[in-house]
Amino acid sequence: MQDPLHRYEFNSNSILNHVVEPSDMAQFKTILVTGGAGYIGSHCVVDLLETGYEVIAIDNFANAVGDDDGSPALRRVEQITGKKVVFYRADLLNKEQINDIFDKHRVECVIHFAALKAVGESMMQPLLYYQNNLLGMLNLLEVMRSHNCFQLVFSSSCTVYGEPEWLPITEVHPTGKITNVYGRTKYFIEEMLKDLSAADERWNVISLRYFNPVGAHPSGLIGEDPTKEFTNLMPFMAQVALGKKPALTVFGSDYPTPDGTGVRDYIHVMDLAAGHVAALRMISEKHIGLKVYNLGTGRGVSVKELVTVFERVTGAKVPLKYEARRHGDITAMWADPTLAKEELGWTSQYTVEEMCTDFWRWQTMNPDGYPKKAMKPNHIVNGNS
Ligand SMILES: NC(=O)c1ccc[n+]([C@@H]2O[C@H](COP(=O)([O-])OP(=O)(O)OC[C@H]3O[C@@H](n4cnc5c(N)ncnc54)[C@H](O)[C@@H]3O)[C@@H](O)[C@H]2O)c1
């Protein structure tokens, strides 16, 4: 095993600018985006619309702000792009609803973001996570198959790797030794997709393993506004900087890293969005069965480093409070993004400074997130259309 920290920075000379152009558009036109009202989904919809795709988005608002007219995030997306998003408030656990949407629209490809993602909650409510993430995926795959739609881009996570055996982590790194339920749902789905593509060659699937998405659209109009309790570093840090929370808790200051805090590969959410457009292009052009790609920058950044950059670019102070390491947390993890560069023609282009500046712009323009209006329970909405 290599020393996990033998190379602290990687790939700094391989930044290619990924510019979304209409020529990036794959042959198919209509993309169904599940979890489209969520953080990464809404940012990805911007790129899809700007590339020329038609987007149908669905979300059950389990972790996104919704109202009787649809999704405020997606209305902002329409404002940014000047294009329409067809939106359904629908639940992947309700197969009939999903079936109806496929009956109504000729969906050519699905990007599947919808999932519950809170690691802590997943440990306390494993059945909720297995039901939502696994059953939701199964329902979706069955409805896709019955409508002859076999193109899928799946939101996976670097969490499937567990504790790294080497760094930077490549796609051939073993998966499965995962310490939390959320991560296991991603791992099980990847295994399911392997079986499916081996059994039926019509499937054409890309699983994208995201590293640590942060930042927001540079307009400041959309960003991360979860409705569940969250512990994600950047939204938490921004809340502290705004004075809404007293201090940022840092779990572990005695890791074998240069400053003792955990190291992660933070990636701007608009870079992730561009990765999805690149993946769509690949599956529209080639039959690949199933492929897996890391989406990361290739650079490890410690918690302390991120806080320092955040304070510098925002001018805000983020008091820190140190606590013991959390069970299951990993010391250091960053990607080798070479495969995505070589095969998808994708590399990250945003810097850590831009990740912080863009997130801060979103947070200061929208200190309380999206406008919240009362929403009728169990009301099926077809808003934003
Ligand atoms: N944000 C991260 O740090 C990160 C890292 C790696 C992977 N991912 C994965 O990327 C995807 C998107 O993450 P995100 O950060 O945008 O999360 P998010 O919670 O903002 O978005 C997920 C969306 O899916 C919706 N949803 C959940 N269950 C649903 C269901 N049964 N039916 C319909 N909609 C449902 C939620 O309401 C939410 O809007 C998820 O699959 C997540 O596991 C996220």
Tab-separated table of C-alpha atoms and ligand atoms in Angstrom:
chain	number	residue	atom	x	y	z
A	1	MET	CA	0.000	0.000	0.000
A	2	GLN	CA	1.263	3.469	-0.855
A	3	ASP	CA	1.400	6.134	1.793
A	4	PRO	CA	-2.004	7.817	1.420
A	5	LEU	CA	-0.416	11.245	1.678
A	6	HIS	CA	2.607	10.637	-0.504
A	7	ARG	CA	1.296	13.124	-3.024
A	8	TYR	CA	-0.659	15.983	-1.565
A	9	GLU	CA	-1.333	17.762	-4.815
A	10	PHE	CA	-1.887	16.189	-8.143
A	11	ASN	CA	-2.688	17.080	-11.668
A	12	SER	CA	-2.347	20.848	-11.281
A	13	ASN	CA	-1.048	21.126	-14.839
A	14	SER	CA	-3.901	19.293	-16.494
A	15	ILE	CA	-6.668	21.844	-16.399
A	16	LEU	CA	-8.488	21.966	-19.717
A	17	ASN	CA	-11.301	24.408	-20.117
A	18	HIS	CA	-14.550	22.597	-20.583
A	19	VAL	CA	-16.869	24.959	-22.387
A	20	VAL	CA	-20.419	23.815	-22.946
A	21	GLU	CA	-21.295	24.329	-26.572
A	22	PRO	CA	-24.298	23.202	-28.564
A	23	SER	CA	-21.982	20.684	-30.295
A	24	ASP	CA	-21.743	18.927	-26.918
A	25	MET	CA	-25.327	17.869	-27.365
A	26	ALA	CA	-25.765	14.171	-27.791
A	27	GLN	CA	-28.169	12.728	-30.361
A	28	PHE	CA	-31.054	12.385	-27.946
A	29	LYS	CA	-33.017	15.422	-26.880
A	30	THR	CA	-35.184	14.710	-23.854
A	31	ILE	CA	-33.554	13.980	-20.522
A	32	LEU	CA	-35.385	13.011	-17.348
A	33	VAL	CA	-33.599	14.369	-14.285
A	34	THR	CA	-34.620	12.725	-11.003
A	35	GLY	CA	-33.904	14.814	-7.903
A	36	GLY	CA	-33.889	17.837	-10.209
A	37	ALA	CA	-34.967	20.287	-7.492
A	38	GLY	CA	-31.971	19.308	-5.338
A	39	TYR	CA	-28.535	20.850	-5.119
A	40	ILE	CA	-26.566	19.075	-7.843
A	41	GLY	CA	-29.642	18.303	-9.952
A	42	SER	CA	-30.701	21.952	-10.295
A	43	HIS	CA	-27.176	23.022	-11.291
A	44	CYS	CA	-26.964	20.231	-13.812
A	45	VAL	CA	-30.300	21.274	-15.343
A	46	VAL	CA	-28.740	24.696	-16.099
A	47	ASP	CA	-25.986	23.050	-18.137
A	48	LEU	CA	-28.390	20.667	-19.852
A	49	LEU	CA	-30.695	23.498	-20.947
A	50	GLU	CA	-27.775	25.644	-22.052
A	51	THR	CA	-26.453	22.726	-24.094
A	52	GLY	CA	-29.826	22.431	-25.845
A	53	TYR	CA	-31.508	19.479	-24.123
A	54	GLU	CA	-35.135	19.427	-23.105
A	55	VAL	CA	-35.430	18.624	-19.432
A	56	ILE	CA	-38.146	16.901	-17.476
A	57	ALA	CA	-37.333	17.101	-13.783
A	58	ILE	CA	-38.958	15.215	-10.933
A	59	ASP	CA	-38.551	15.527	-7.185
A	60	ASN	CA	-40.595	14.617	-4.103
A	61	PHE	CA	-39.132	17.525	-2.070
A	62	ALA	CA	-37.722	15.144	0.549
A	63	ASN	CA	-34.684	17.420	0.705
A	64	ALA	CA	-35.551	20.370	-1.516
A	65	VAL	CA	-37.752	23.409	-1.143
A	66	GLY	CA	-41.049	23.068	-2.970
A	67	ASP	CA	-44.357	24.877	-3.241
A	68	ASP	CA	-47.683	24.434	-4.958
A	69	ASP	CA	-46.257	25.931	-8.145
A	70	GLY	CA	-43.298	23.539	-8.277
A	71	SER	CA	-39.661	24.134	-7.426
A	72	PRO	CA	-38.297	27.618	-6.668
A	73	ALA	CA	-34.813	26.342	-7.569
A	74	LEU	CA	-36.000	25.284	-11.020
A	75	ARG	CA	-37.836	28.588	-11.530
A	76	ARG	CA	-34.480	30.285	-10.898
A	77	VAL	CA	-32.910	27.866	-13.385
A	78	GLU	CA	-35.481	29.072	-15.931
A	79	GLN	CA	-34.514	32.650	-15.078
A	80	ILE	CA	-30.798	31.901	-15.611
A	81	THR	CA	-31.248	30.053	-18.893
A	82	GLY	CA	-34.370	31.688	-20.336
A	83	LYS	CA	-35.635	28.152	-21.008
A	84	LYS	CA	-38.468	26.042	-19.636
A	85	VAL	CA	-38.199	23.016	-17.378
A	86	VAL	CA	-41.086	20.579	-17.195
A	87	PHE	CA	-41.383	19.656	-13.533
A	88	TYR	CA	-43.346	16.975	-11.699
A	89	ARG	CA	-43.593	16.568	-7.970
A	90	ALA	CA	-43.335	12.798	-7.954
A	91	ASP	CA	-41.867	10.071	-5.796
A	92	LEU	CA	-39.710	7.276	-7.184
A	93	LEU	CA	-41.290	4.969	-4.639
A	94	ASN	CA	-44.587	5.501	-6.450
A	95	LYS	CA	-44.019	3.469	-9.597
A	96	GLU	CA	-47.343	4.480	-11.129
A	97	GLN	CA	-46.399	8.150	-11.005
A	98	ILE	CA	-43.098	7.429	-12.725
A	99	ASN	CA	-44.816	5.251	-15.294
A	100	ASP	CA	-47.316	8.028	-16.087
A	101	ILE	CA	-44.475	10.482	-16.695
A	102	PHE	CA	-42.791	8.039	-19.089
A	103	ASP	CA	-46.136	7.468	-20.840
A	104	LYS	CA	-46.521	11.196	-21.324
A	105	HIS	CA	-42.998	12.041	-22.522
A	106	ARG	CA	-40.566	10.249	-24.780
A	107	VAL	CA	-37.662	10.108	-22.340
A	108	GLU	CA	-34.438	9.173	-24.103
A	109	CYS	CA	-32.040	9.259	-21.192
A	110	VAL	CA	-32.214	9.552	-17.410
A	111	ILE	CA	-29.843	11.290	-15.018
A	112	HIS	CA	-30.628	9.812	-11.625
A	113	PHE	CA	-29.747	12.166	-8.764
A	114	ALA	CA	-32.671	11.389	-6.463
A	115	ALA	CA	-31.511	9.808	-3.215
A	116	LEU	CA	-31.305	10.446	0.482
A	117	LYS	CA	-27.711	11.335	1.295
A	118	ALA	CA	-27.184	12.114	4.988
A	119	VAL	CA	-24.612	9.664	6.357
A	120	GLY	CA	-25.616	10.134	10.019
A	121	GLU	CA	-29.336	9.731	9.299
A	122	SER	CA	-28.623	6.624	7.216
A	123	MET	CA	-27.007	4.949	10.233
A	124	MET	CA	-30.049	5.668	12.387
A	125	GLN	CA	-32.665	4.841	9.751
A	126	PRO	CA	-31.142	2.186	7.501
A	127	LEU	CA	-34.501	0.915	6.242
A	128	LEU	CA	-35.497	4.395	5.109
A	129	TYR	CA	-32.273	4.629	3.110
A	130	TYR	CA	-32.457	1.140	1.644
A	131	GLN	CA	-36.079	1.659	0.726
A	132	ASN	CA	-35.691	5.108	-0.784
A	133	ASN	CA	-32.399	4.656	-2.598
A	134	LEU	CA	-32.621	0.997	-3.652
A	135	LEU	CA	-36.344	0.678	-4.280
A	136	GLY	CA	-36.400	4.084	-5.970
A	137	MET	CA	-33.653	2.889	-8.331
A	138	LEU	CA	-35.390	-0.442	-8.994
A	139	ASN	CA	-38.684	1.261	-9.834
A	140	LEU	CA	-36.912	3.656	-12.146
A	141	LEU	CA	-34.996	0.903	-13.964
A	142	GLU	CA	-38.166	-1.154	-14.458
A	143	VAL	CA	-40.123	1.785	-15.823
A	144	MET	CA	-37.215	2.736	-18.084
A	145	ARG	CA	-37.020	-0.801	-19.460
A	146	SER	CA	-40.753	-0.996	-20.082
A	147	HIS	CA	-40.483	2.238	-22.098
A	148	ASN	CA	-37.402	1.149	-24.045
A	149	CYS	CA	-35.184	3.718	-22.407
A	150	PHE	CA	-31.796	2.178	-21.604
A	151	GLN	CA	-29.520	5.216	-21.247
A	152	LEU	CA	-28.680	6.164	-17.685
A	153	VAL	CA	-26.242	8.396	-15.825
A	154	PHE	CA	-26.138	7.507	-12.141
A	155	SER	CA	-24.968	9.710	-9.227
A	156	SER	CA	-22.507	7.593	-7.328
A	157	SER	CA	-19.991	8.706	-4.762
A	158	CYS	CA	-16.357	8.319	-3.805
A	159	THR	CA	-17.734	6.846	-0.585
A	160	VAL	CA	-17.969	3.476	-2.405
A	161	TYR	CA	-14.155	3.213	-2.101
A	162	GLY	CA	-14.131	3.152	1.705
A	163	GLU	CA	-10.755	3.829	3.366
A	164	PRO	CA	-8.333	4.403	0.443
A	165	GLU	CA	-5.644	1.797	-0.169
A	166	TRP	CA	-3.840	4.289	-2.391
A	167	LEU	CA	-4.085	7.924	-3.397
A	168	PRO	CA	-4.982	9.500	-5.693
A	169	ILE	CA	-7.780	7.026	-6.043
A	170	THR	CA	-8.406	5.454	-9.430
A	171	GLU	CA	-11.579	3.741	-10.631
A	172	VAL	CA	-9.958	0.293	-10.283
A	173	HIS	CA	-9.599	0.794	-6.518
A	174	PRO	CA	-11.628	-1.898	-4.690
A	175	THR	CA	-15.101	-0.858	-3.570
A	176	GLY	CA	-17.462	-2.163	-0.902
A	177	LYS	CA	-15.591	-1.779	2.386
A	178	ILE	CA	-17.928	1.022	3.378
A	179	THR	CA	-18.595	2.172	6.902
A	180	ASN	CA	-22.054	3.713	6.463
A	181	VAL	CA	-25.477	2.773	5.136
A	182	TYR	CA	-25.744	5.680	2.688
A	183	GLY	CA	-22.493	4.635	1.016
A	184	ARG	CA	-23.654	1.040	0.878
A	185	THR	CA	-26.784	2.068	-1.047
A	186	LYS	CA	-24.501	3.581	-3.717
A	187	TYR	CA	-22.327	0.469	-3.737
A	188	PHE	CA	-25.332	-1.895	-3.992
A	189	ILE	CA	-26.758	0.134	-6.865
A	190	GLU	CA	-23.447	0.001	-8.722
A	191	GLU	CA	-23.417	-3.799	-8.262
A	192	MET	CA	-27.015	-3.955	-9.491
A	193	LEU	CA	-26.099	-1.914	-12.565
A	194	LYS	CA	-23.223	-4.301	-13.291
A	195	ASP	CA	-25.594	-7.279	-13.210
A	196	LEU	CA	-28.153	-5.488	-15.307
A	197	SER	CA	-25.765	-4.427	-18.044
A	198	ALA	CA	-24.238	-7.936	-18.110
A	199	ALA	CA	-27.680	-9.530	-18.486
A	200	ASP	CA	-29.112	-7.156	-21.084
A	201	GLU	CA	-26.804	-5.451	-23.526
A	202	ARG	CA	-29.313	-2.750	-24.371
A	203	TRP	CA	-28.333	-0.904	-21.184
A	204	ASN	CA	-25.848	1.913	-21.622
A	205	VAL	CA	-24.903	3.300	-18.235
A	206	ILE	CA	-22.360	5.663	-16.713
A	207	SER	CA	-21.861	5.790	-12.974
A	208	LEU	CA	-20.179	9.015	-11.887
A	209	ARG	CA	-18.373	8.871	-8.567
A	210	TYR	CA	-18.466	12.409	-7.220
A	211	PHE	CA	-15.902	13.580	-4.738
A	212	ASN	CA	-16.996	16.562	-2.583
A	213	PRO	CA	-19.351	18.910	-4.416
A	214	VAL	CA	-19.344	22.502	-3.177
A	215	GLY	CA	-19.942	26.007	-4.560
A	216	ALA	CA	-22.943	27.372	-6.397
A	217	HIS	CA	-23.890	28.783	-9.781
A	218	PRO	CA	-21.860	31.993	-10.325
A	219	SER	CA	-25.104	34.022	-10.691
A	220	GLY	CA	-25.853	33.500	-6.986
A	221	LEU	CA	-29.427	32.588	-7.968
A	222	ILE	CA	-29.210	28.881	-7.175
A	223	GLY	CA	-27.254	27.005	-4.541
A	224	GLU	CA	-27.572	24.435	-1.799
A	225	ASP	CA	-30.666	24.736	0.421
A	226	PRO	CA	-31.424	21.386	2.020
A	227	THR	CA	-34.644	20.992	3.992
A	228	LYS	CA	-33.264	18.200	6.192
A	229	GLU	CA	-30.707	18.783	8.952
A	230	PHE	CA	-27.301	19.007	7.324
A	231	THR	CA	-23.677	18.753	8.328
A	232	ASN	CA	-22.088	19.465	4.929
A	233	LEU	CA	-18.991	21.548	5.426
A	234	MET	CA	-19.551	24.502	3.107
A	235	PRO	CA	-23.206	25.314	3.921
A	236	PHE	CA	-22.350	24.954	7.600
A	237	MET	CA	-19.299	27.210	7.271
A	238	ALA	CA	-21.397	29.835	5.469
A	239	GLN	CA	-24.042	29.735	8.226
A	240	VAL	CA	-21.285	30.335	10.784
A	241	ALA	CA	-19.894	33.199	8.716
A	242	LEU	CA	-23.390	34.757	8.606
A	243	GLY	CA	-23.604	34.486	12.402
A	244	LYS	CA	-26.471	31.978	12.244
A	245	LYS	CA	-24.412	29.297	13.936
A	246	PRO	CA	-21.757	29.970	16.596
A	247	ALA	CA	-18.842	27.874	15.315
A	248	LEU	CA	-17.836	25.280	12.761
A	249	THR	CA	-17.210	21.934	14.411
A	250	VAL	CA	-14.141	20.210	13.007
A	251	PHE	CA	-14.149	16.502	13.757
A	252	GLY	CA	-10.572	15.390	14.278
A	253	SER	CA	-7.442	17.534	14.385
A	254	ASP	CA	-4.999	14.671	14.876
A	255	TYR	CA	-5.187	12.953	11.498
A	256	PRO	CA	-1.851	12.128	9.870
A	257	THR	CA	-2.237	15.033	7.439
A	258	PRO	CA	-0.072	18.171	7.186
A	259	ASP	CA	-2.375	20.201	9.479
A	260	GLY	CA	-4.132	17.353	11.295
A	261	THR	CA	-7.537	17.853	9.672
A	262	GLY	CA	-9.187	15.586	7.100
A	263	VAL	CA	-8.358	16.026	3.430
A	264	ARG	CA	-10.956	15.916	0.644
A	265	ASP	CA	-11.242	16.622	-3.059
A	266	TYR	CA	-13.677	19.547	-3.285
A	267	ILE	CA	-15.226	20.046	-6.690
A	268	HIS	CA	-17.302	22.971	-7.938
A	269	VAL	CA	-20.884	21.949	-8.620
A	270	MET	CA	-20.746	23.518	-12.111
A	271	ASP	CA	-17.763	21.303	-12.928
A	272	LEU	CA	-19.874	18.326	-11.866
A	273	ALA	CA	-22.699	19.556	-14.091
A	274	ALA	CA	-20.295	19.703	-17.051
A	275	GLY	CA	-19.238	16.131	-16.226
A	276	HIS	CA	-22.835	15.000	-16.750
A	277	VAL	CA	-23.051	16.699	-20.134
A	278	ALA	CA	-19.810	14.935	-21.096
A	279	ALA	CA	-21.225	11.597	-19.898
A	280	LEU	CA	-24.407	12.098	-21.937
A	281	ARG	CA	-22.329	12.768	-25.021
A	282	MET	CA	-20.398	9.544	-24.453
A	283	ILE	CA	-23.468	7.309	-24.040
A	284	SER	CA	-25.188	8.824	-27.026
A	285	GLU	CA	-22.185	8.212	-29.251
A	286	LYS	CA	-21.049	4.785	-28.087
A	287	HIS	CA	-22.401	1.603	-26.690
A	288	ILE	CA	-20.357	1.132	-23.540
A	289	GLY	CA	-22.488	-1.180	-21.370
A	290	LEU	CA	-21.433	0.179	-17.990
A	291	LYS	CA	-18.581	2.572	-17.236
A	292	VAL	CA	-17.514	4.257	-14.039
A	293	TYR	CA	-15.710	7.610	-13.780
A	294	ASN	CA	-14.348	9.690	-10.927
A	295	LEU	CA	-15.421	13.322	-10.958
A	296	GLY	CA	-12.913	15.189	-8.815
A	297	THR	CA	-10.216	17.806	-9.288
A	298	GLY	CA	-7.309	15.560	-8.326
A	299	ARG	CA	-6.325	17.918	-5.521
A	300	GLY	CA	-6.585	17.223	-1.809
A	301	VAL	CA	-7.570	20.175	0.400
A	302	SER	CA	-7.756	19.981	4.187
A	303	VAL	CA	-10.665	21.323	6.227
A	304	LYS	CA	-8.403	23.994	7.691
A	305	GLU	CA	-7.148	25.013	4.246
A	306	LEU	CA	-10.707	25.313	2.965
A	307	VAL	CA	-11.691	27.488	5.926
A	308	THR	CA	-8.634	29.705	5.364
A	309	VAL	CA	-9.492	30.215	1.685
A	310	PHE	CA	-13.146	30.845	2.579
A	311	GLU	CA	-12.199	33.486	5.153
A	312	ARG	CA	-9.785	35.135	2.712
A	313	VAL	CA	-12.175	35.421	-0.225
A	314	THR	CA	-15.246	36.352	1.812
A	315	GLY	CA	-13.635	38.538	4.482
A	316	ALA	CA	-15.854	36.704	7.012
A	317	LYS	CA	-14.649	34.971	10.165
A	318	VAL	CA	-15.365	31.297	10.810
A	319	PRO	CA	-14.651	30.337	14.439
A	320	LEU	CA	-13.682	26.677	14.757
A	321	LYS	CA	-14.541	24.200	17.482
A	322	TYR	CA	-12.561	20.970	17.557
A	323	GLU	CA	-14.102	17.650	18.493
A	324	ALA	CA	-12.903	14.064	18.403
A	325	ARG	CA	-12.796	12.162	15.119
A	326	ARG	CA	-16.111	10.609	14.077
A	327	HIS	CA	-16.243	6.862	13.720
A	328	GLY	CA	-16.015	5.894	10.058
A	329	ASP	CA	-14.570	9.205	8.827
A	330	ILE	CA	-11.729	8.856	6.369
A	331	THR	CA	-8.353	10.578	6.776
A	332	ALA	CA	-7.782	11.674	3.224
A	333	MET	CA	-9.386	11.060	-0.133
A	334	TRP	CA	-8.810	12.619	-3.503
A	335	ALA	CA	-9.412	11.517	-7.061
A	336	ASP	CA	-7.322	10.574	-9.978
A	337	PRO	CA	-9.546	12.165	-12.642
A	338	THR	CA	-7.406	10.979	-15.610
A	339	LEU	CA	-9.945	8.493	-16.966
A	340	ALA	CA	-12.693	11.121	-17.219
A	341	LYS	CA	-10.236	13.406	-18.971
A	342	GLU	CA	-9.133	10.772	-21.467
A	343	GLU	CA	-12.494	9.180	-22.220
A	344	LEU	CA	-15.079	11.895	-21.529
A	345	GLY	CA	-12.874	14.862	-22.437
A	346	TRP	CA	-13.778	16.407	-19.089
A	347	THR	CA	-11.623	18.114	-16.475
A	348	SER	CA	-12.465	20.456	-13.646
A	349	GLN	CA	-11.825	24.127	-14.244
A	350	TYR	CA	-12.956	25.976	-11.100
A	351	THR	CA	-10.495	26.808	-8.310
A	352	VAL	CA	-11.063	26.441	-4.562
A	353	GLU	CA	-11.296	30.262	-4.397
A	354	GLU	CA	-14.131	30.217	-6.934
A	355	MET	CA	-15.895	27.439	-5.017
A	356	CYS	CA	-15.867	29.653	-1.902
A	357	THR	CA	-16.713	32.923	-3.687
A	358	ASP	CA	-19.629	31.403	-5.580
A	359	PHE	CA	-21.052	29.695	-2.527
A	360	TRP	CA	-20.759	32.918	-0.511
A	361	ARG	CA	-22.493	34.902	-3.262
A	362	TRP	CA	-25.425	32.457	-3.153
A	363	GLN	CA	-25.527	32.537	0.641
A	364	THR	CA	-25.374	36.318	0.999
A	365	MET	CA	-27.894	36.934	-1.789
A	366	ASN	CA	-30.190	34.315	-0.177
A	367	PRO	CA	-29.397	34.164	3.550
A	368	ASP	CA	-32.552	32.088	4.150
A	369	GLY	CA	-32.251	30.041	0.985
A	370	TYR	CA	-35.122	29.889	-1.490
A	371	PRO	CA	-38.382	31.683	-0.666
A	372	LYS	CA	-40.586	29.277	1.291
A	373	LYS	CA	-44.336	29.126	0.757
A	374	ALA	CA	-46.830	26.730	2.261
A	375	MET	CA	-47.334	23.565	0.246
A	376	LYS	CA	-50.341	21.273	0.330
A	377	PRO	CA	-49.367	17.764	1.443
A	378	ASN	CA	-49.495	14.996	-1.166
A	379	HIS	CA	-50.477	17.449	-3.828
A	380	ILE	CA	-49.143	16.306	-7.176
A	381	VAL	CA	-47.778	19.349	-8.877
A	382	ASN	CA	-46.872	19.790	-12.467
A	383	GLY	CA	-45.431	23.256	-12.036
A	384	ASN	CA	-42.684	25.062	-13.938
A	385	SER	CA	-44.301	24.130	-17.201
B	1	LIG	N1	-23.709	16.450	-2.333
B	1	LIG	C1	-22.788	15.534	-2.126
B	1	LIG	O1	-21.894	15.726	-1.306
B	1	LIG	C2	-22.783	14.244	-2.915
B	1	LIG	C3	-21.597	13.505	-3.026
B	1	LIG	C4	-21.619	12.307	-3.749
B	1	LIG	C5	-22.799	11.859	-4.327
B	1	LIG	N2	-23.934	12.600	-4.185
B	1	LIG	C6	-25.174	12.097	-4.788
B	1	LIG	O2	-25.631	13.021	-5.757
B	1	LIG	C7	-27.049	13.025	-5.806
B	1	LIG	C8	-27.557	14.440	-5.644
B	1	LIG	O3	-27.073	14.947	-4.415
B	1	LIG	P1	-27.439	16.397	-3.899
B	1	LIG	O4	-26.290	16.877	-3.105
B	1	LIG	O5	-27.952	17.217	-5.021
B	1	LIG	O6	-28.603	16.023	-2.878
B	1	LIG	P2	-30.019	16.704	-2.681
B	1	LIG	O7	-30.624	16.111	-1.467
B	1	LIG	O8	-29.901	18.175	-2.764
B	1	LIG	O9	-30.789	16.206	-3.995
B	1	LIG	C9	-31.429	14.950	-4.080
B	1	LIG	C10	-32.881	15.230	-4.447
B	1	LIG	O10	-33.571	13.989	-4.592
B	1	LIG	C11	-34.871	14.151	-4.046
B	1	LIG	N3	-35.362	12.813	-3.696
B	1	LIG	C12	-34.905	11.983	-2.731
B	1	LIG	N4	-35.618	10.850	-2.730
B	1	LIG	C13	-36.542	10.949	-3.718
B	1	LIG	C14	-37.578	10.107	-4.199
B	1	LIG	N5	-37.836	8.919	-3.642
B	1	LIG	N6	-38.344	10.519	-5.229
B	1	LIG	C15	-38.118	11.731	-5.806
B	1	LIG	N7	-37.155	12.583	-5.385
B	1	LIG	C16	-36.377	12.194	-4.347
B	1	LIG	C17	-34.687	15.079	-2.862
B	1	LIG	O11	-35.877	15.779	-2.509
B	1	LIG	C18	-33.608	16.030	-3.356
B	1	LIG	O12	-34.147	17.209	-3.935
B	1	LIG	C19	-27.512	12.068	-4.709
B	1	LIG	O13	-27.765	10.808	-5.292
B	1	LIG	C20	-26.316	11.991	-3.787
B	1	LIG	O14	-26.279	10.772	-3.092
B	1	LIG	C21	-23.953	13.784	-3.511
